[in-house]
Amino acid sequence: MKFKHGILTIGVTGGIGSGKTTVCKIFEELGAKVIYADELAKNLMTNDENLKRKIIKIFGNEAYIGGKLNRKFIADVIFTDEKKKKELESVVHPAVIKEILSEFKKLAKNKSVNFVIVEAALIFESGFDNELDYVIVVDADEETKIKRVMERDRCSREEVLKRMRSQMDVRKKRELADILLQNDGDIEELRNKVKFLYSLFDKISKSTEVN
Ligand code: ATP
């Protein structure tokens, strides 16, 4: 089997509170290499001069205070201004994708791991699924997701529902999934499912060596 980037690449996505990060932390515990797109984006928004210029063009000088990203200001603007949110995404996504692809290249070259996982909330929305060999969609029963987020973020049910409604329809994500990881049980159950996937990916990654 041929992989798109010379190494087996797997995306992990899902709606708010589905358990994406929890799944990726378990993959990491098992020894997998995980790239967190959100962290990468924050890093690039702070350190990539080219991207910083584009962000200032969209939001003005207030976007940075003393060279530091003014997160609160940007979050407030995009919360009410859908157009600005789209503009921000249109400059951040390509930069993040470029960085991830360059990481894939390095990992494929130095062969330090058999496969690589990418955690990203917007895999389908950004079209990044085309660059990945498989996409796992993590999901849970809606009520379970609401309760987990309310507890994690100490916020109201209404706030969670509002964030849920602003995301891509979960049914659409489930349809696009190569692998659906249902996270309705406890952490132990989730760990067992992730362990199974880890060994599956390990086997798939080695299947190229036979051919
Ligand atoms: P977001 O998109 O909001 O970042 P996420 O998909 O990354 O969310 P997590 O942060 O991994 O979701 O999980 C949401 C919350 O639910 C966390 O507090 C996590 O500890 C908890 N959680 C996840 N899976 C389980 C589970 N199987 N049992 C109990 N709690 C869980």
mmCIF file of C-alpha atoms and ligand atoms in Angstrom:
data_model
loop_
_atom_site.group_PDB
_atom_site.id
_atom_site.type_symbol
_atom_site.label_atom_id
_atom_site.label_comp_id
_atom_site.label_asym_id
_atom_site.label_seq_id
_atom_site.Cartn_x
_atom_site.Cartn_y
_atom_site.Cartn_z
ATOM 1 C CA MET A 1 0.000 0.000 0.000
ATOM 2 C CA LYS A 2 1.267 3.450 -0.938
ATOM 3 C CA PHE A 3 0.810 6.349 1.455
ATOM 4 C CA LYS A 4 0.168 9.896 0.275
ATOM 5 C CA HIS A 5 3.254 11.319 1.977
ATOM 6 C CA GLY A 6 5.590 8.321 2.250
ATOM 7 C CA ILE A 7 4.363 7.658 5.789
ATOM 8 C CA LEU A 8 0.941 6.556 7.059
ATOM 9 C CA THR A 9 -0.985 9.700 8.066
ATOM 10 C CA ILE A 10 -4.187 9.673 10.115
ATOM 11 C CA GLY A 11 -6.427 12.602 11.051
ATOM 12 C CA VAL A 12 -8.499 12.772 14.230
ATOM 13 C CA THR A 13 -11.463 15.113 14.170
ATOM 14 C CA GLY A 14 -14.974 15.526 15.590
ATOM 15 C CA GLY A 15 -17.272 18.111 17.073
ATOM 16 C CA ILE A 16 -16.925 19.990 20.359
ATOM 17 C CA GLY A 17 -16.635 17.675 23.337
ATOM 18 C CA SER A 18 -16.450 14.522 21.232
ATOM 19 C CA GLY A 19 -13.130 13.552 22.805
ATOM 20 C CA LYS A 20 -10.599 14.287 20.038
ATOM 21 C CA THR A 21 -7.915 15.505 22.421
ATOM 22 C CA THR A 22 -8.502 12.642 24.866
ATOM 23 C CA VAL A 23 -8.138 10.133 22.003
ATOM 24 C CA CYS A 24 -4.899 11.792 20.849
ATOM 25 C CA LYS A 25 -3.446 11.828 24.374
ATOM 26 C CA ILE A 26 -4.057 8.060 24.549
ATOM 27 C CA PHE A 27 -2.357 7.608 21.142
ATOM 28 C CA GLU A 28 0.600 9.572 22.542
ATOM 29 C CA GLU A 29 0.716 7.426 25.706
ATOM 30 C CA LEU A 30 0.913 4.382 23.450
ATOM 31 C CA GLY A 31 3.920 5.902 21.691
ATOM 32 C CA ALA A 32 2.370 7.554 18.634
ATOM 33 C CA LYS A 33 3.550 10.849 17.194
ATOM 34 C CA VAL A 34 0.685 13.379 17.351
ATOM 35 C CA ILE A 35 0.583 16.813 15.712
ATOM 36 C CA TYR A 36 -1.942 19.190 17.297
ATOM 37 C CA ALA A 37 -3.104 21.620 14.590
ATOM 38 C CA ASP A 38 -4.454 24.115 17.127
ATOM 39 C CA GLU A 39 -1.106 24.410 18.912
ATOM 40 C CA LEU A 40 0.678 24.698 15.595
ATOM 41 C CA ALA A 41 -1.700 27.479 14.516
ATOM 42 C CA LYS A 42 -1.111 29.405 17.760
ATOM 43 C CA ASN A 43 2.612 29.007 17.336
ATOM 44 C CA LEU A 44 2.588 30.220 13.741
ATOM 45 C CA MET A 45 0.303 33.171 14.573
ATOM 46 C CA THR A 46 2.889 34.268 17.136
ATOM 47 C CA ASN A 47 6.135 33.499 15.302
ATOM 48 C CA ASP A 48 5.595 33.433 11.532
ATOM 49 C CA GLU A 49 6.318 36.991 10.332
ATOM 50 C CA ASN A 50 4.615 36.462 7.006
ATOM 51 C CA LEU A 51 1.426 35.221 8.668
ATOM 52 C CA LYS A 52 1.573 37.999 11.278
ATOM 53 C CA ARG A 53 1.576 40.602 8.497
ATOM 54 C CA LYS A 54 -1.528 39.020 6.960
ATOM 55 C CA ILE A 55 -3.307 38.965 10.323
ATOM 56 C CA ILE A 56 -2.516 42.652 10.936
ATOM 57 C CA LYS A 57 -3.903 43.414 7.475
ATOM 58 C CA ILE A 58 -7.208 41.788 8.487
ATOM 59 C CA PHE A 59 -7.508 42.991 12.100
ATOM 60 C CA GLY A 60 -5.283 46.074 12.282
ATOM 61 C CA ASN A 61 -2.410 46.751 14.693
ATOM 62 C CA GLU A 62 -4.548 45.786 17.693
ATOM 63 C CA ALA A 63 -4.033 42.132 16.668
ATOM 64 C CA TYR A 64 -0.651 42.185 18.464
ATOM 65 C CA ILE A 65 0.472 43.823 21.686
ATOM 66 C CA GLY A 66 4.248 44.174 21.938
ATOM 67 C CA GLY A 67 4.673 41.429 19.335
ATOM 68 C CA LYS A 68 2.362 39.092 21.247
ATOM 69 C CA LEU A 69 -0.884 37.842 19.735
ATOM 70 C CA ASN A 70 -3.871 39.683 21.214
ATOM 71 C CA ARG A 71 -5.990 36.545 21.556
ATOM 72 C CA LYS A 72 -8.871 38.182 23.415
ATOM 73 C CA PHE A 73 -9.270 40.938 20.795
ATOM 74 C CA ILE A 74 -9.224 38.466 17.886
ATOM 75 C CA ALA A 75 -11.581 36.051 19.659
ATOM 76 C CA ASP A 76 -14.044 38.882 20.356
ATOM 77 C CA VAL A 77 -13.993 40.070 16.735
ATOM 78 C CA ILE A 78 -14.469 36.664 15.130
ATOM 79 C CA PHE A 79 -17.181 35.739 17.616
ATOM 80 C CA THR A 80 -19.477 38.367 16.062
ATOM 81 C CA ASP A 81 -17.968 38.856 12.595
ATOM 82 C CA GLU A 82 -18.293 35.755 10.428
ATOM 83 C CA LYS A 83 -16.521 37.442 7.492
ATOM 84 C CA LYS A 84 -13.419 38.209 9.567
ATOM 85 C CA LYS A 85 -13.451 34.652 10.923
ATOM 86 C CA LYS A 86 -13.398 33.295 7.365
ATOM 87 C CA GLU A 87 -10.623 35.731 6.393
ATOM 88 C CA LEU A 88 -8.541 34.620 9.374
ATOM 89 C CA GLU A 89 -9.067 30.970 8.479
ATOM 90 C CA SER A 90 -8.104 31.688 4.853
ATOM 91 C CA VAL A 91 -4.626 32.823 5.953
ATOM 92 C CA VAL A 92 -4.072 30.509 8.940
ATOM 93 C CA HIS A 93 -5.177 27.203 7.362
ATOM 94 C CA PRO A 94 -2.705 27.248 4.423
ATOM 95 C CA ALA A 95 0.158 28.128 6.813
ATOM 96 C CA VAL A 96 -0.776 25.284 9.183
ATOM 97 C CA ILE A 97 -1.197 22.813 6.317
ATOM 98 C CA LYS A 98 2.202 23.794 4.881
ATOM 99 C CA GLU A 99 3.831 23.218 8.275
ATOM 100 C CA ILE A 100 2.129 19.835 8.761
ATOM 101 C CA LEU A 101 3.164 18.682 5.275
ATOM 102 C CA SER A 102 6.739 19.661 5.987
ATOM 103 C CA GLU A 103 6.577 17.680 9.265
ATOM 104 C CA PHE A 104 5.241 14.651 7.302
ATOM 105 C CA LYS A 105 8.202 14.954 4.938
ATOM 106 C CA LYS A 106 10.675 14.982 7.827
ATOM 107 C CA LEU A 107 9.030 12.012 9.552
ATOM 108 C CA ALA A 108 8.921 10.017 6.299
ATOM 109 C CA LYS A 109 12.606 10.732 5.775
ATOM 110 C CA ASN A 110 13.973 10.019 9.239
ATOM 111 C CA LYS A 111 11.686 6.977 9.796
ATOM 112 C CA SER A 112 11.550 7.588 13.569
ATOM 113 C CA VAL A 113 7.869 6.560 13.692
ATOM 114 C CA ASN A 114 5.668 4.207 11.663
ATOM 115 C CA PHE A 115 2.685 6.542 11.428
ATOM 116 C CA VAL A 116 1.621 10.036 12.410
ATOM 117 C CA ILE A 117 -1.649 11.343 13.840
ATOM 118 C CA VAL A 118 -2.976 14.866 13.261
ATOM 119 C CA GLU A 119 -5.573 16.283 15.628
ATOM 120 C CA ALA A 120 -7.597 19.049 13.986
ATOM 121 C CA ALA A 121 -11.155 20.267 14.493
ATOM 122 C CA LEU A 122 -11.509 21.477 10.903
ATOM 123 C CA ILE A 123 -10.084 18.628 8.793
ATOM 124 C CA PHE A 124 -13.075 18.401 6.446
ATOM 125 C CA GLU A 125 -13.832 22.137 6.456
ATOM 126 C CA SER A 126 -10.281 22.954 5.314
ATOM 127 C CA GLY A 127 -10.083 20.128 2.755
ATOM 128 C CA PHE A 128 -7.099 18.656 4.611
ATOM 129 C CA ASP A 129 -8.722 15.209 4.504
ATOM 130 C CA ASN A 130 -7.374 14.965 0.943
ATOM 131 C CA GLU A 131 -3.821 14.953 2.329
ATOM 132 C CA LEU A 132 -4.473 12.169 4.840
ATOM 133 C CA ASP A 133 -4.622 8.410 4.373
ATOM 134 C CA TYR A 134 -7.414 7.939 6.940
ATOM 135 C CA VAL A 135 -9.654 10.197 9.003
ATOM 136 C CA ILE A 136 -11.055 9.107 12.361
ATOM 137 C CA VAL A 137 -14.203 10.931 13.444
ATOM 138 C CA VAL A 138 -14.712 10.849 17.211
ATOM 139 C CA ASP A 139 -18.294 11.283 18.355
ATOM 140 C CA ALA A 140 -20.513 10.664 21.360
ATOM 141 C CA ASP A 141 -24.164 10.901 22.182
ATOM 142 C CA GLU A 142 -25.199 14.603 22.108
ATOM 143 C CA GLU A 143 -26.257 14.737 25.746
ATOM 144 C CA THR A 144 -22.957 13.155 26.810
ATOM 145 C CA LYS A 145 -20.984 15.745 24.811
ATOM 146 C CA ILE A 146 -22.965 18.638 26.308
ATOM 147 C CA LYS A 147 -22.436 17.390 29.873
ATOM 148 C CA ARG A 148 -18.693 16.776 29.327
ATOM 149 C CA VAL A 149 -18.112 20.275 27.903
ATOM 150 C CA MET A 150 -20.220 21.977 30.617
ATOM 151 C CA GLU A 151 -18.082 20.265 33.220
ATOM 152 C CA ARG A 152 -14.753 20.857 31.448
ATOM 153 C CA ASP A 153 -15.333 24.559 30.584
ATOM 154 C CA ARG A 154 -17.592 25.434 33.539
ATOM 155 C CA CYS A 155 -20.125 26.922 31.120
ATOM 156 C CA SER A 156 -23.870 26.790 30.555
ATOM 157 C CA ARG A 157 -25.807 24.375 28.396
ATOM 158 C CA GLU A 158 -26.771 27.286 26.101
ATOM 159 C CA GLU A 159 -23.130 28.221 25.532
ATOM 160 C CA VAL A 160 -22.288 24.642 24.536
ATOM 161 C CA LEU A 161 -25.294 24.444 22.214
ATOM 162 C CA LYS A 162 -24.305 27.725 20.559
ATOM 163 C CA ARG A 163 -20.785 26.428 19.889
ATOM 164 C CA MET A 164 -22.183 23.129 18.608
ATOM 165 C CA ARG A 165 -24.518 24.880 16.185
ATOM 166 C CA SER A 166 -21.647 26.953 14.739
ATOM 167 C CA GLN A 167 -19.824 23.775 13.677
ATOM 168 C CA MET A 168 -20.285 21.472 10.682
ATOM 169 C CA ASP A 169 -23.255 19.129 11.087
ATOM 170 C CA VAL A 170 -22.034 16.096 13.002
ATOM 171 C CA ARG A 171 -24.028 13.772 10.698
ATOM 172 C CA LYS A 172 -22.012 15.084 7.738
ATOM 173 C CA LYS A 173 -18.756 14.408 9.611
ATOM 174 C CA ARG A 174 -19.866 10.872 10.428
ATOM 175 C CA GLU A 175 -20.632 10.259 6.735
ATOM 176 C CA LEU A 176 -17.169 11.483 5.698
ATOM 177 C CA ALA A 177 -15.336 9.366 8.284
ATOM 178 C CA ASP A 178 -13.113 6.434 7.320
ATOM 179 C CA ILE A 179 -13.264 5.263 10.929
ATOM 180 C CA LEU A 180 -15.960 6.218 13.404
ATOM 181 C CA LEU A 181 -14.865 6.179 17.027
ATOM 182 C CA GLN A 182 -17.910 6.237 19.292
ATOM 183 C CA ASN A 183 -16.961 7.629 22.707
ATOM 184 C CA ASP A 184 -20.041 6.980 24.847
ATOM 185 C CA GLY A 185 -18.373 4.759 27.436
ATOM 186 C CA ASP A 186 -15.796 5.403 30.134
ATOM 187 C CA ILE A 187 -12.121 6.227 29.603
ATOM 188 C CA GLU A 188 -11.107 2.560 29.920
ATOM 189 C CA GLU A 189 -13.428 1.623 27.072
ATOM 190 C CA LEU A 190 -12.017 4.461 24.971
ATOM 191 C CA ARG A 191 -8.457 3.364 25.760
ATOM 192 C CA ASN A 192 -9.242 -0.155 24.526
ATOM 193 C CA LYS A 193 -10.668 1.178 21.271
ATOM 194 C CA VAL A 194 -7.623 3.411 20.741
ATOM 195 C CA LYS A 195 -5.283 0.506 21.529
ATOM 196 C CA PHE A 196 -7.014 -1.536 18.833
ATOM 197 C CA LEU A 197 -6.590 1.310 16.316
ATOM 198 C CA TYR A 198 -2.946 1.778 17.333
ATOM 199 C CA SER A 199 -2.131 -1.847 16.553
ATOM 200 C CA LEU A 200 -4.152 -1.679 13.343
ATOM 201 C CA PHE A 201 -2.206 1.373 12.127
ATOM 202 C CA ASP A 202 1.050 -0.236 13.156
ATOM 203 C CA LYS A 203 0.206 -3.256 10.974
ATOM 204 C CA ILE A 204 -0.984 -1.127 8.047
ATOM 205 C CA SER A 205 2.190 0.978 8.231
ATOM 206 C CA LYS A 206 4.309 -2.147 7.911
ATOM 207 C CA SER A 207 2.270 -3.588 5.040
ATOM 208 C CA THR A 208 4.260 -1.463 2.570
ATOM 209 C CA GLU A 209 7.485 -3.219 3.520
ATOM 210 C CA VAL A 210 6.208 -6.558 2.145
ATOM 211 C CA ASN A 211 5.450 -5.223 -1.346
HETATM 212 P P1 ATP B 1 -13.077 20.419 21.941
HETATM 213 O O1 ATP B 1 -13.426 20.350 20.495
HETATM 214 O O2 ATP B 1 -14.031 21.220 22.722
HETATM 215 O O3 ATP B 1 -11.637 20.811 22.169
HETATM 216 P P2 ATP B 1 -12.528 17.565 22.266
HETATM 217 O O4 ATP B 1 -13.230 16.868 21.158
HETATM 218 O O5 ATP B 1 -11.040 17.722 22.129
HETATM 219 O O6 ATP B 1 -13.237 18.947 22.565
HETATM 220 P P3 ATP B 1 -11.993 16.462 24.876
HETATM 221 O O7 ATP B 1 -11.470 17.730 25.458
HETATM 222 O O8 ATP B 1 -11.022 15.377 24.564
HETATM 223 O O9 ATP B 1 -12.878 16.770 23.589
HETATM 224 O O10 ATP B 1 -13.130 15.852 25.810
HETATM 225 C C1 ATP B 1 -14.134 16.675 26.358
HETATM 226 C C2 ATP B 1 -14.228 16.430 27.854
HETATM 227 O O11 ATP B 1 -14.775 15.142 28.071
HETATM 228 C C3 ATP B 1 -12.886 16.453 28.568
HETATM 229 O O12 ATP B 1 -13.043 17.023 29.843
HETATM 230 C C4 ATP B 1 -12.525 14.960 28.666
HETATM 231 O O13 ATP B 1 -11.713 14.690 29.798
HETATM 232 C C5 ATP B 1 -13.902 14.328 28.830
HETATM 233 N N1 ATP B 1 -13.981 12.975 28.255
HETATM 234 C C6 ATP B 1 -13.641 12.592 26.992
HETATM 235 N N2 ATP B 1 -13.879 11.282 26.812
HETATM 236 C C7 ATP B 1 -14.389 10.819 27.967
HETATM 237 C C8 ATP B 1 -14.851 9.534 28.417
HETATM 238 N N3 ATP B 1 -14.835 8.469 27.624
HETATM 239 N N4 ATP B 1 -15.307 9.431 29.690
HETATM 240 C C9 ATP B 1 -15.345 10.520 30.507
HETATM 241 N N5 ATP B 1 -14.930 11.752 30.150
HETATM 242 C C10 ATP B 1 -14.469 11.909 28.900
#
